[in-house]
PDB file of C-alpha atoms and ligand atoms in Angstrom:
ATOM      1  CA  MET A   1     117.192 122.343  91.854  1.00  0.00           C
ATOM      2  CA  ASP A   2     118.154 120.351  89.373  1.00  0.00           C
ATOM      3  CA  ALA A   3     115.776 119.950  87.187  1.00  0.00           C
ATOM      4  CA  GLY A   4     118.415 117.625  85.015  1.00  0.00           C
ATOM      5  CA  ALA A   5     117.926 113.929  84.366  1.00  0.00           C
ATOM      6  CA  ALA A   6     115.493 111.671  85.285  1.00  0.00           C
ATOM      7  CA  PRO A   7     116.381 109.056  88.037  1.00  0.00           C
ATOM      8  CA  ALA A   8     116.868 105.562  87.003  1.00  0.00           C
ATOM      9  CA  VAL A   9     114.058 104.213  88.499  1.00  0.00           C
ATOM     10  CA  LEU A  10     114.565 100.042  89.984  1.00  0.00           C
ATOM     11  CA  THR A  11     112.278  97.767  90.881  1.00  0.00           C
ATOM     12  CA  THR A  12     115.106  94.774  91.693  1.00  0.00           C
ATOM     13  CA  ILE A  13     116.830  94.619  95.027  1.00  0.00           C
ATOM     14  CA  ALA A  14     119.633  93.297  92.655  1.00  0.00           C
ATOM     15  CA  GLU A  15     119.833  96.355  90.373  1.00  0.00           C
ATOM     16  CA  THR A  16     119.686  98.579  93.151  1.00  0.00           C
ATOM     17  CA  ARG A  17     122.023  97.463  94.943  1.00  0.00           C
ATOM     18  CA  THR A  18     124.948  97.100  91.887  1.00  0.00           C
ATOM     19  CA  ARG A  19     123.851 100.930  91.130  1.00  0.00           C
ATOM     20  CA  ILE A  20     124.797 102.146  94.913  1.00  0.00           C
ATOM     21  CA  ALA A  21     128.100 100.469  94.829  1.00  0.00           C
ATOM     22  CA  ALA A  22     128.380 101.756  91.248  1.00  0.00           C
ATOM     23  CA  PHE A  23     127.380 105.147  93.396  1.00  0.00           C
ATOM     24  CA  ARG A  24     130.169 104.965  95.877  1.00  0.00           C
ATOM     25  CA  ARG A  25     133.109 103.592  93.545  1.00  0.00           C
ATOM     26  CA  GLU A  26     132.744 106.720  91.325  1.00  0.00           C
ATOM     27  CA  ARG A  27     132.837 108.782  94.034  1.00  0.00           C
ATOM     28  CA  PRO A  28     134.650 107.425  96.835  1.00  0.00           C
ATOM     29  CA  GLY A  29     134.509 108.846  99.999  1.00  0.00           C
ATOM     30  CA  ALA A  30     130.607 110.029  98.601  1.00  0.00           C
ATOM     31  CA  SER A  31     128.126 110.157 100.999  1.00  0.00           C
ATOM     32  CA  ILE A  32     124.152 108.397 100.160  1.00  0.00           C
ATOM     33  CA  ALA A  33     120.837 109.647 101.409  1.00  0.00           C
ATOM     34  CA  LEU A  34     118.275 107.036 101.770  1.00  0.00           C
ATOM     35  CA  VAL A  35     114.364 108.850 102.106  1.00  0.00           C
ATOM     36  CA  PRO A  36     111.592 106.168 101.929  1.00  0.00           C
ATOM     37  CA  THR A  37     108.188 106.652 101.687  1.00  0.00           C
ATOM     38  CA  MET A  38     105.004 104.888 100.180  1.00  0.00           C
ATOM     39  CA  GLY A  39     104.499 107.515  97.166  1.00  0.00           C
ATOM     40  CA  ALA A  40     101.658 109.881  96.384  1.00  0.00           C
ATOM     41  CA  LEU A  41     104.691 112.500  96.950  1.00  0.00           C
ATOM     42  CA  HIS A  42     103.465 115.900  97.750  1.00  0.00           C
ATOM     43  CA  ASP A  43     105.617 118.638  98.983  1.00  0.00           C
ATOM     44  CA  GLY A  44     106.267 117.231 103.262  1.00  0.00           C
ATOM     45  CA  HIS A  45     108.229 114.819 101.048  1.00  0.00           C
ATOM     46  CA  LEU A  46     109.517 116.805  98.886  1.00  0.00           C
ATOM     47  CA  ALA A  47     110.690 118.416 102.137  1.00  0.00           C
ATOM     48  CA  LEU A  48     112.869 115.021 102.541  1.00  0.00           C
ATOM     49  CA  VAL A  49     114.645 114.867  99.635  1.00  0.00           C
ATOM     50  CA  ARG A  50     116.018 118.496  99.660  1.00  0.00           C
ATOM     51  CA  GLU A  51     117.021 118.330 103.308  1.00  0.00           C
ATOM     52  CA  ALA A  52     119.538 114.336 101.698  1.00  0.00           C
ATOM     53  CA  LYS A  53     120.004 116.633  98.469  1.00  0.00           C
ATOM     54  CA  ARG A  54     121.332 119.328 100.913  1.00  0.00           C
ATOM     55  CA  LEU A  55     123.479 116.916 103.572  1.00  0.00           C
ATOM     56  CA  ALA A  56     124.346 113.962 100.830  1.00  0.00           C
ATOM     57  CA  ASP A  57     126.222 113.612  97.590  1.00  0.00           C
ATOM     58  CA  ARG A  58     123.319 110.695  96.129  1.00  0.00           C
ATOM     59  CA  VAL A  59     120.171 110.326  97.500  1.00  0.00           C
ATOM     60  CA  VAL A  60     117.642 107.538  96.626  1.00  0.00           C
ATOM     61  CA  VAL A  61     114.205 107.665  97.544  1.00  0.00           C
ATOM     62  CA  SER A  62     112.049 104.621  97.966  1.00  0.00           C
ATOM     63  CA  ILE A  63     108.382 104.567  96.853  1.00  0.00           C
ATOM     64  CA  PHE A  64     106.691 101.127  98.899  1.00  0.00           C
ATOM     65  CA  VAL A  65     103.411 100.997  99.805  1.00  0.00           C
ATOM     66  CA  ASN A  66     104.700  98.296 102.573  1.00  0.00           C
ATOM     67  CA  PRO A  67     101.483  95.172 103.201  1.00  0.00           C
ATOM     68  CA  LEU A  68     103.819  94.801 106.359  1.00  0.00           C
ATOM     69  CA  GLN A  69     102.651  97.646 107.689  1.00  0.00           C
ATOM     70  CA  PHE A  70      98.646  97.818 106.925  1.00  0.00           C
ATOM     71  CA  GLY A  71      96.448  96.007 109.581  1.00  0.00           C
ATOM     72  CA  ALA A  72      93.295  93.859 107.735  1.00  0.00           C
ATOM     73  CA  GLY A  73      90.285  96.402 106.718  1.00  0.00           C
ATOM     74  CA  GLU A  74      93.173  99.435 106.616  1.00  0.00           C
ATOM     75  CA  ASP A  75      93.677 101.164 103.290  1.00  0.00           C
ATOM     76  CA  LEU A  76      96.601  98.958 101.987  1.00  0.00           C
ATOM     77  CA  GLY A  77      93.926  98.275  98.481  1.00  0.00           C
ATOM     78  CA  ARG A  78      93.590 101.656  97.825  1.00  0.00           C
ATOM     79  CA  TYR A  79      96.575 103.649  99.183  1.00  0.00           C
ATOM     80  CA  PRO A  80      97.029 105.875  96.477  1.00  0.00           C
ATOM     81  CA  ARG A  81      99.996 104.589  93.563  1.00  0.00           C
ATOM     82  CA  THR A  82     100.974 107.468  91.409  1.00  0.00           C
ATOM     83  CA  LEU A  83     104.431 106.123  90.469  1.00  0.00           C
ATOM     84  CA  ASP A  84     105.111 108.233  87.169  1.00  0.00           C
ATOM     85  CA  ALA A  85     104.066 111.385  88.849  1.00  0.00           C
ATOM     86  CA  ASP A  86     106.034 110.704  91.614  1.00  0.00           C
ATOM     87  CA  VAL A  87     108.972 109.788  89.500  1.00  0.00           C
ATOM     88  CA  ALA A  88     108.739 113.672  87.644  1.00  0.00           C
ATOM     89  CA  LEU A  89     108.653 115.328  91.317  1.00  0.00           C
ATOM     90  CA  LEU A  90     111.825 113.127  91.630  1.00  0.00           C
ATOM     91  CA  ALA A  91     113.575 113.981  88.273  1.00  0.00           C
ATOM     92  CA  ALA A  92     112.799 117.808  89.115  1.00  0.00           C
ATOM     93  CA  GLU A  93     114.620 117.370  92.442  1.00  0.00           C
ATOM     94  CA  GLY A  94     117.693 116.469  91.227  1.00  0.00           C
ATOM     95  CA  VAL A  95     117.456 112.405  92.953  1.00  0.00           C
ATOM     96  CA  ASP A  96     119.852 110.144  91.879  1.00  0.00           C
ATOM     97  CA  LEU A  97     117.842 106.957  92.354  1.00  0.00           C
ATOM     98  CA  VAL A  98     114.315 105.402  92.778  1.00  0.00           C
ATOM     99  CA  PHE A  99     113.650 102.155  94.356  1.00  0.00           C
ATOM    100  CA  ALA A 100     109.968 101.355  93.641  1.00  0.00           C
ATOM    101  CA  PRO A 101     109.585  97.395  94.272  1.00  0.00           C
ATOM    102  CA  ASN A 102     106.537  95.431  94.463  1.00  0.00           C
ATOM    103  CA  ALA A 103     105.509  93.349  97.076  1.00  0.00           C
ATOM    104  CA  ALA A 104     106.627  90.158  95.454  1.00  0.00           C
ATOM    105  CA  GLU A 105     111.062  91.593  95.393  1.00  0.00           C
ATOM    106  CA  MET A 106     110.648  92.305  99.075  1.00  0.00           C
ATOM    107  CA  TYR A 107     108.882  90.204 100.458  1.00  0.00           C
ATOM    108  CA  PRO A 108     109.284  86.895  98.077  1.00  0.00           C
ATOM    109  CA  ASP A 109     107.278  84.248  99.935  1.00  0.00           C
ATOM    110  CA  GLY A 110     104.702  86.364 100.483  1.00  0.00           C
ATOM    111  CA  SER A 111     105.216  88.051 103.820  1.00  0.00           C
ATOM    112  CA  ALA A 112     108.065  88.188 106.071  1.00  0.00           C
ATOM    113  CA  GLY A 113     109.667  85.805 107.750  1.00  0.00           C
ATOM    114  CA  THR A 114     111.566  87.245 110.042  1.00  0.00           C
ATOM    115  CA  THR A 115     110.551  90.472 111.490  1.00  0.00           C
ATOM    116  CA  VAL A 116     111.471  93.285 113.351  1.00  0.00           C
ATOM    117  CA  HIS A 117     109.170  93.749 117.092  1.00  0.00           C
ATOM    118  CA  ALA A 118     109.258  97.575 118.125  1.00  0.00           C
ATOM    119  CA  GLY A 119     109.381  96.852 121.732  1.00  0.00           C
ATOM    120  CA  PRO A 120     106.821  98.136 124.218  1.00  0.00           C
ATOM    121  CA  ILE A 121     106.047 101.237 122.531  1.00  0.00           C
ATOM    122  CA  GLY A 122     105.219 100.466 119.055  1.00  0.00           C
ATOM    123  CA  ASP A 123     101.646  99.147 121.265  1.00  0.00           C
ATOM    124  CA  ARG A 124     100.901 102.745 122.322  1.00  0.00           C
ATOM    125  CA  TYR A 125      98.761 105.544 120.207  1.00  0.00           C
ATOM    126  CA  GLU A 126      99.447 103.979 116.617  1.00  0.00           C
ATOM    127  CA  GLY A 127     100.449 101.186 117.678  1.00  0.00           C
ATOM    128  CA  ALA A 128      97.074 100.317 120.098  1.00  0.00           C
ATOM    129  CA  ALA A 129      94.520 101.437 117.215  1.00  0.00           C
ATOM    130  CA  ARG A 130      97.034  99.679 114.170  1.00  0.00           C
ATOM    131  CA  PRO A 131      98.662  96.200 116.078  1.00  0.00           C
ATOM    132  CA  GLY A 132     101.382  95.088 114.182  1.00  0.00           C
ATOM    133  CA  HIS A 133     101.798  98.754 112.466  1.00  0.00           C
ATOM    134  CA  PHE A 134     105.122  99.695 113.438  1.00  0.00           C
ATOM    135  CA  ASP A 135     106.837  96.016 113.853  1.00  0.00           C
ATOM    136  CA  GLY A 136     105.742  95.930 110.015  1.00  0.00           C
ATOM    137  CA  VAL A 137     107.213  99.524 109.473  1.00  0.00           C
ATOM    138  CA  LEU A 138     110.685  98.374 111.001  1.00  0.00           C
ATOM    139  CA  THR A 139     110.677  95.531 109.085  1.00  0.00           C
ATOM    140  CA  VAL A 140     111.023  97.199 106.042  1.00  0.00           C
ATOM    141  CA  VAL A 141     112.982  99.976 107.006  1.00  0.00           C
ATOM    142  CA  GLU A 142     115.499  97.766 108.236  1.00  0.00           C
ATOM    143  CA  LYS A 143     115.423  95.993 105.378  1.00  0.00           C
ATOM    144  CA  LEU A 144     115.726  99.893 103.189  1.00  0.00           C
ATOM    145  CA  LEU A 145     118.497 100.313 104.853  1.00  0.00           C
ATOM    146  CA  GLY A 146     120.066  96.949 104.697  1.00  0.00           C
ATOM    147  CA  ILE A 147     119.783  97.367 100.520  1.00  0.00           C
ATOM    148  CA  ALA A 148     120.577 101.006 100.516  1.00  0.00           C
ATOM    149  CA  SER A 149     123.314 100.858 102.991  1.00  0.00           C
ATOM    150  CA  PRO A 150     123.024 104.183 103.369  1.00  0.00           C
ATOM    151  CA  ASP A 151     125.191 106.699 105.432  1.00  0.00           C
ATOM    152  CA  ILE A 152     122.049 109.001 105.639  1.00  0.00           C
ATOM    153  CA  ALA A 153     118.339 108.274 106.219  1.00  0.00           C
ATOM    154  CA  VAL A 154     116.123 110.867 106.251  1.00  0.00           C
ATOM    155  CA  PHE A 155     112.389 110.555 107.686  1.00  0.00           C
ATOM    156  CA  GLY A 156     109.539 113.427 108.368  1.00  0.00           C
ATOM    157  CA  GLN A 157     108.681 114.367 112.321  1.00  0.00           C
ATOM    158  CA  LYS A 158     105.181 114.345 110.919  1.00  0.00           C
ATOM    159  CA  ASP A 159     105.332 110.574 112.260  1.00  0.00           C
ATOM    160  CA  ALA A 160     107.089 111.454 115.294  1.00  0.00           C
ATOM    161  CA  GLN A 161     106.005 107.459 117.050  1.00  0.00           C
ATOM    162  CA  GLN A 162     107.587 105.934 113.764  1.00  0.00           C
ATOM    163  CA  LEU A 163     110.743 108.754 113.955  1.00  0.00           C
ATOM    164  CA  HIS A 164     111.168 107.801 117.365  1.00  0.00           C
ATOM    165  CA  LEU A 165     111.047 103.579 116.535  1.00  0.00           C
ATOM    166  CA  VAL A 166     113.197 104.425 114.057  1.00  0.00           C
ATOM    167  CA  GLY A 167     115.915 105.801 116.195  1.00  0.00           C
ATOM    168  CA  ARG A 168     115.491 103.042 118.536  1.00  0.00           C
ATOM    169  CA  MET A 169     116.113 100.964 116.136  1.00  0.00           C
ATOM    170  CA  VAL A 170     118.949 102.142 114.791  1.00  0.00           C
ATOM    171  CA  ALA A 171     120.153 103.084 118.396  1.00  0.00           C
ATOM    172  CA  ASP A 172     119.706  99.221 119.530  1.00  0.00           C
ATOM    173  CA  LEU A 173     120.605  97.556 116.283  1.00  0.00           C
ATOM    174  CA  ASP A 174     123.832  99.378 116.053  1.00  0.00           C
ATOM    175  CA  LEU A 175     122.925  99.905 112.666  1.00  0.00           C
ATOM    176  CA  PRO A 176     125.648 102.316 111.012  1.00  0.00           C
ATOM    177  CA  VAL A 177     123.340 105.218 109.986  1.00  0.00           C
ATOM    178  CA  GLU A 178     122.594 108.406 111.272  1.00  0.00           C
ATOM    179  CA  ILE A 179     118.604 109.206 111.176  1.00  0.00           C
ATOM    180  CA  VAL A 180     117.719 112.691 109.984  1.00  0.00           C
ATOM    181  CA  SER A 181     114.186 114.488 110.789  1.00  0.00           C
ATOM    182  CA  VAL A 182     112.146 117.236 109.357  1.00  0.00           C
ATOM    183  CA  PRO A 183     109.493 119.028 110.451  1.00  0.00           C
ATOM    184  CA  ILE A 184     106.124 118.756 109.257  1.00  0.00           C
ATOM    185  CA  VAL A 185     104.999 121.107 106.196  1.00  0.00           C
ATOM    186  CA  ARG A 186     101.843 121.785 106.011  1.00  0.00           C
ATOM    187  CA  GLU A 187      98.607 123.947 104.110  1.00  0.00           C
ATOM    188  CA  ARG A 188      98.310 127.257 104.815  1.00  0.00           C
ATOM    189  CA  ASP A 189      95.509 126.785 106.640  1.00  0.00           C
ATOM    190  CA  GLY A 190      97.738 124.312 108.832  1.00  0.00           C
ATOM    191  CA  LEU A 191      96.644 121.148 108.062  1.00  0.00           C
ATOM    192  CA  ALA A 192      99.600 118.869 107.497  1.00  0.00           C
ATOM    193  CA  LEU A 193     100.016 117.493 104.269  1.00  0.00           C
ATOM    194  CA  SER A 194      99.636 113.428 104.255  1.00  0.00           C
ATOM    195  CA  SER A 195      98.935 110.795 101.122  1.00  0.00           C
ATOM    196  CA  ARG A 196      95.424 110.453 102.519  1.00  0.00           C
ATOM    197  CA  ASN A 197      94.261 114.123 102.346  1.00  0.00           C
ATOM    198  CA  ARG A 198      93.331 112.886  99.055  1.00  0.00           C
ATOM    199  CA  TYR A 199      90.689 110.991 100.126  1.00  0.00           C
ATOM    200  CA  LEU A 200      88.911 114.185 101.827  1.00  0.00           C
ATOM    201  CA  SER A 201      85.735 115.873  99.874  1.00  0.00           C
ATOM    202  CA  PRO A 202      85.643 119.191 100.985  1.00  0.00           C
ATOM    203  CA  GLU A 203      83.344 119.261 103.811  1.00  0.00           C
ATOM    204  CA  ALA A 204      85.558 116.146 105.246  1.00  0.00           C
ATOM    205  CA  ARG A 205      89.043 118.732 104.078  1.00  0.00           C
ATOM    206  CA  ARG A 206      87.681 121.647 106.585  1.00  0.00           C
ATOM    207  CA  ALA A 207      86.593 119.285 109.253  1.00  0.00           C
ATOM    208  CA  ALA A 208      90.479 117.239 109.454  1.00  0.00           C
ATOM    209  CA  LEU A 209      91.838 121.064 110.495  1.00  0.00           C
ATOM    210  CA  ALA A 210      89.790 119.808 113.932  1.00  0.00           C
ATOM    211  CA  LEU A 211      93.841 118.143 114.741  1.00  0.00           C
ATOM    212  CA  ALA A 212      96.214 121.370 113.488  1.00  0.00           C
ATOM    213  CA  GLU A 213      93.523 123.837 115.686  1.00  0.00           C
ATOM    214  CA  SER A 214      93.153 120.929 118.775  1.00  0.00           C
ATOM    215  CA  LEU A 215      97.503 121.647 118.757  1.00  0.00           C
ATOM    216  CA  GLN A 216      97.367 125.217 118.389  1.00  0.00           C
ATOM    217  CA  ALA A 217      94.592 125.119 121.327  1.00  0.00           C
ATOM    218  CA  ALA A 218      97.048 123.048 123.554  1.00  0.00           C
ATOM    219  CA  THR A 219      99.643 125.006 122.992  1.00  0.00           C
ATOM    220  CA  ARG A 220      98.105 128.754 123.864  1.00  0.00           C
ATOM    221  CA  ALA A 221      97.054 126.759 127.060  1.00  0.00           C
ATOM    222  CA  ALA A 222     100.373 124.837 127.374  1.00  0.00           C
ATOM    223  CA  GLY A 223     101.190 127.340 129.873  1.00  0.00           C
ATOM    224  CA  GLY A 224      98.335 126.466 132.156  1.00  0.00           C
ATOM    225  CA  GLY A 225      99.980 122.721 132.720  1.00  0.00           C
ATOM    226  CA  VAL A 226      99.859 119.005 131.268  1.00  0.00           C
ATOM    227  CA  ASP A 227      95.614 118.596 132.228  1.00  0.00           C
ATOM    228  CA  GLU A 228      95.153 122.054 130.857  1.00  0.00           C
ATOM    229  CA  LEU A 229      96.365 121.920 127.808  1.00  0.00           C
ATOM    230  CA  LEU A 230      95.193 117.825 127.364  1.00  0.00           C
ATOM    231  CA  ALA A 231      91.349 119.490 128.524  1.00  0.00           C
ATOM    232  CA  GLU A 232      91.978 123.096 125.425  1.00  0.00           C
ATOM    233  CA  GLY A 233      93.019 120.031 123.095  1.00  0.00           C
ATOM    234  CA  ILE A 234      90.416 117.646 123.071  1.00  0.00           C
ATOM    235  CA  ALA A 235      87.991 120.453 123.347  1.00  0.00           C
ATOM    236  CA  ALA A 236      89.004 121.831 120.377  1.00  0.00           C
ATOM    237  CA  PHE A 237      87.094 118.402 118.598  1.00  0.00           C
ATOM    238  CA  GLY A 238      84.064 120.229 120.504  1.00  0.00           C
ATOM    239  CA  ASP A 239      83.033 122.042 117.174  1.00  0.00           C
ATOM    240  CA  HIS A 240      83.450 118.970 114.606  1.00  0.00           C
ATOM    241  CA  ASP A 241      80.717 116.316 115.083  1.00  0.00           C
ATOM    242  CA  ASP A 242      82.096 114.486 112.365  1.00  0.00           C
ATOM    243  CA  VAL A 243      85.572 114.094 113.092  1.00  0.00           C
ATOM    244  CA  GLU A 244      86.275 110.868 115.582  1.00  0.00           C
ATOM    245  CA  LEU A 245      89.005 111.327 118.288  1.00  0.00           C
ATOM    246  CA  ASP A 246      90.746 108.748 118.851  1.00  0.00           C
ATOM    247  CA  TYR A 247      93.551 110.457 121.388  1.00  0.00           C
ATOM    248  CA  PHE A 248      95.481 113.370 122.682  1.00  0.00           C
ATOM    249  CA  VAL A 249      98.863 112.418 124.559  1.00  0.00           C
ATOM    250  CA  ALA A 250     101.705 114.416 125.691  1.00  0.00           C
ATOM    251  CA  VAL A 251     104.346 112.942 125.761  1.00  0.00           C
ATOM    252  CA  ASP A 252     108.317 112.939 126.383  1.00  0.00           C
ATOM    253  CA  PRO A 253     110.010 113.393 123.515  1.00  0.00           C
ATOM    254  CA  GLU A 254     112.815 111.025 124.780  1.00  0.00           C
ATOM    255  CA  THR A 255     110.817 108.372 126.279  1.00  0.00           C
ATOM    256  CA  PHE A 256     108.159 108.890 124.397  1.00  0.00           C
ATOM    257  CA  LEU A 257     105.821 107.452 127.571  1.00  0.00           C
ATOM    258  CA  PRO A 258     103.185 110.028 129.217  1.00  0.00           C
ATOM    259  CA  VAL A 259     103.889 112.620 130.843  1.00  0.00           C
ATOM    260  CA  ASP A 260     102.254 113.523 133.923  1.00  0.00           C
ATOM    261  CA  ASP A 261     100.226 116.829 134.869  1.00  0.00           C
ATOM    262  CA  GLY A 262     103.491 118.312 137.071  1.00  0.00           C
ATOM    263  CA  PHE A 263     105.687 117.981 133.833  1.00  0.00           C
ATOM    264  CA  ARG A 264     107.122 120.928 132.843  1.00  0.00           C
ATOM    265  CA  GLY A 265     109.682 121.349 130.109  1.00  0.00           C
ATOM    266  CA  GLN A 266     109.077 120.107 126.573  1.00  0.00           C
ATOM    267  CA  ALA A 267     107.206 117.407 125.151  1.00  0.00           C
ATOM    268  CA  LEU A 268     105.689 116.350 122.294  1.00  0.00           C
ATOM    269  CA  VAL A 269     101.718 115.995 121.888  1.00  0.00           C
ATOM    270  CA  LEU A 270      99.719 113.554 119.551  1.00  0.00           C
ATOM    271  CA  VAL A 271      96.874 112.913 118.068  1.00  0.00           C
ATOM    272  CA  ALA A 272      95.362 110.950 115.543  1.00  0.00           C
ATOM    273  CA  ALA A 273      91.101 110.800 114.435  1.00  0.00           C
ATOM    274  CA  LEU A 274      89.089 109.706 112.017  1.00  0.00           C
ATOM    275  CA  VAL A 275      88.156 111.863 109.715  1.00  0.00           C
ATOM    276  CA  ASP A 276      84.865 110.704 107.825  1.00  0.00           C
ATOM    277  CA  GLY A 277      86.675 107.498 107.654  1.00  0.00           C
ATOM    278  CA  THR A 278      90.439 108.202 106.852  1.00  0.00           C
ATOM    279  CA  ARG A 279      92.747 108.830 110.000  1.00  0.00           C
ATOM    280  CA  LEU A 280      94.520 111.392 110.400  1.00  0.00           C
ATOM    281  CA  ILE A 281      97.701 111.955 112.829  1.00  0.00           C
ATOM    282  CA  ASP A 282      99.473 115.290 114.111  1.00  0.00           C
ATOM    283  CA  ASN A 283     101.661 116.176 116.496  1.00  0.00           C
ATOM    284  CA  THR A 284     103.694 119.560 117.797  1.00  0.00           C
ATOM    285  CA  THR A 285     105.967 120.189 120.385  1.00  0.00           C
ATOM    286  CA  MET A 286     105.375 122.240 123.095  1.00  0.00           C
ATOM    287  CA  SER A 287     107.169 124.270 126.227  1.00  0.00           C
ATOM    288  CA  ILE A 288     104.640 123.094 129.496  1.00  0.00           C
ATOM    289  CA  GLY A 289     104.155 125.082 132.347  1.00  0.00           C
TER     290      GLY A 289
HETATM  291  P1  LIG B   1     104.725 107.982 103.873  1.00  0.00           P
HETATM  292  O1  LIG B   1     105.381 108.205 102.343  1.00  0.00           O
HETATM  293  O2  LIG B   1     103.365 108.429 103.711  1.00  0.00           O
HETATM  294  O3  LIG B   1     105.382 106.774 104.540  1.00  0.00           O
HETATM  295  O4  LIG B   1     105.788 108.966 104.580  1.00  0.00           O
HETATM  296  C1  LIG B   1     107.825 108.798 103.982  1.00  0.00           C
HETATM  297  C2  LIG B   1     107.950 109.723 104.941  1.00  0.00           C
HETATM  298  O5  LIG B   1     107.608 111.457 104.447  1.00  0.00           O
HETATM  299  C3  LIG B   1     107.777 109.760 106.109  1.00  0.00           C
HETATM  300  O6  LIG B   1     109.173 110.132 106.782  1.00  0.00           O
HETATM  301  C4  LIG B   1     107.152 110.638 107.080  1.00  0.00           C
HETATM  302  O7  LIG B   1     106.921 110.974 107.954  1.00  0.00           O
HETATM  303  C5  LIG B   1     107.367 111.966 105.992  1.00  0.00           C
HETATM  304  N1  LIG B   1     106.480 113.033 105.693  1.00  0.00           N
HETATM  305  C6  LIG B   1     105.379 112.491 105.261  1.00  0.00           C
HETATM  306  N2  LIG B   1     104.260 113.661 105.314  1.00  0.00           N
HETATM  307  C7  LIG B   1     105.453 114.908 105.996  1.00  0.00           C
HETATM  308  C8  LIG B   1     105.068 116.291 106.051  1.00  0.00           C
HETATM  309  N3  LIG B   1     103.351 116.715 105.878  1.00  0.00           N
HETATM  310  N4  LIG B   1     105.698 116.974 106.537  1.00  0.00           N
HETATM  311  C9  LIG B   1     106.987 116.101 106.713  1.00  0.00           C
HETATM  312  N5  LIG B   1     107.348 114.905 106.274  1.00  0.00           N
HETATM  313  C10 LIG B   1     105.927 113.931 105.798  1.00  0.00           C
END
């Protein structure tokens, strides 16, 4: 860990481009990694930063609460914004540059005129509950890639559908960047770290364990096939009255389509639930059959 100089914190696209061009001039051939975030950083984000540091010579972290990926009635207004604390954490990790624009810098007309469409998988699971969410995500990721022109961009497996769709976008649009993923970082009791965990009361925090526990139950049942693991995973929510399950689904990691009962092999199991009004997601890979 390099607890050295604080990173430059830049808020404009022009300054960020200039600084990144300087990185490339100073060390020809040096590689640059981008870690896109919405801030309110925790150890899950820092795992991405450490992987970026391991893989690249320079690390750029973006912090932007992207209005385009929030629907009406979602938590855009109250999403935690903790820039000073975030920058202190990133300084301790030896990050070179923080790009922290405001919405007007990213969307000067108030919204994006041209957007990226996530395609059919973008309408499932998280996309079914949050229409337009993944179009918003992909649009901002495409913009951030255009601004930072990184060699590598690092994403968490916590947002598995997002990771899949970013990979699809990069392949489908022939974007010159390598997408790297990092496993989910969890609390000791299994809860996946999330900036939204800050919303949880102590009781809701306990109830939120239902997600990780449902995945553990499904993993134990996976030898019995798809229907059995889904039944066991869903049954784990029976113990928690205050948790509203949205979906619990096993998908083929390649296609992100649901697998049939006869499926054998590696599947990704995705879960989403509302815990005291806070939407939480989790997932795990398991071997079925
Ligand atoms: P966010 O700030 O929530 O948009 O997340 C920024 C990045 O951090 C995304 O690529 C997430 O998948 C990743 N991330 C968030 N939480 C975790 C976690 N618990 N473990 C690993 N990566 C995470």
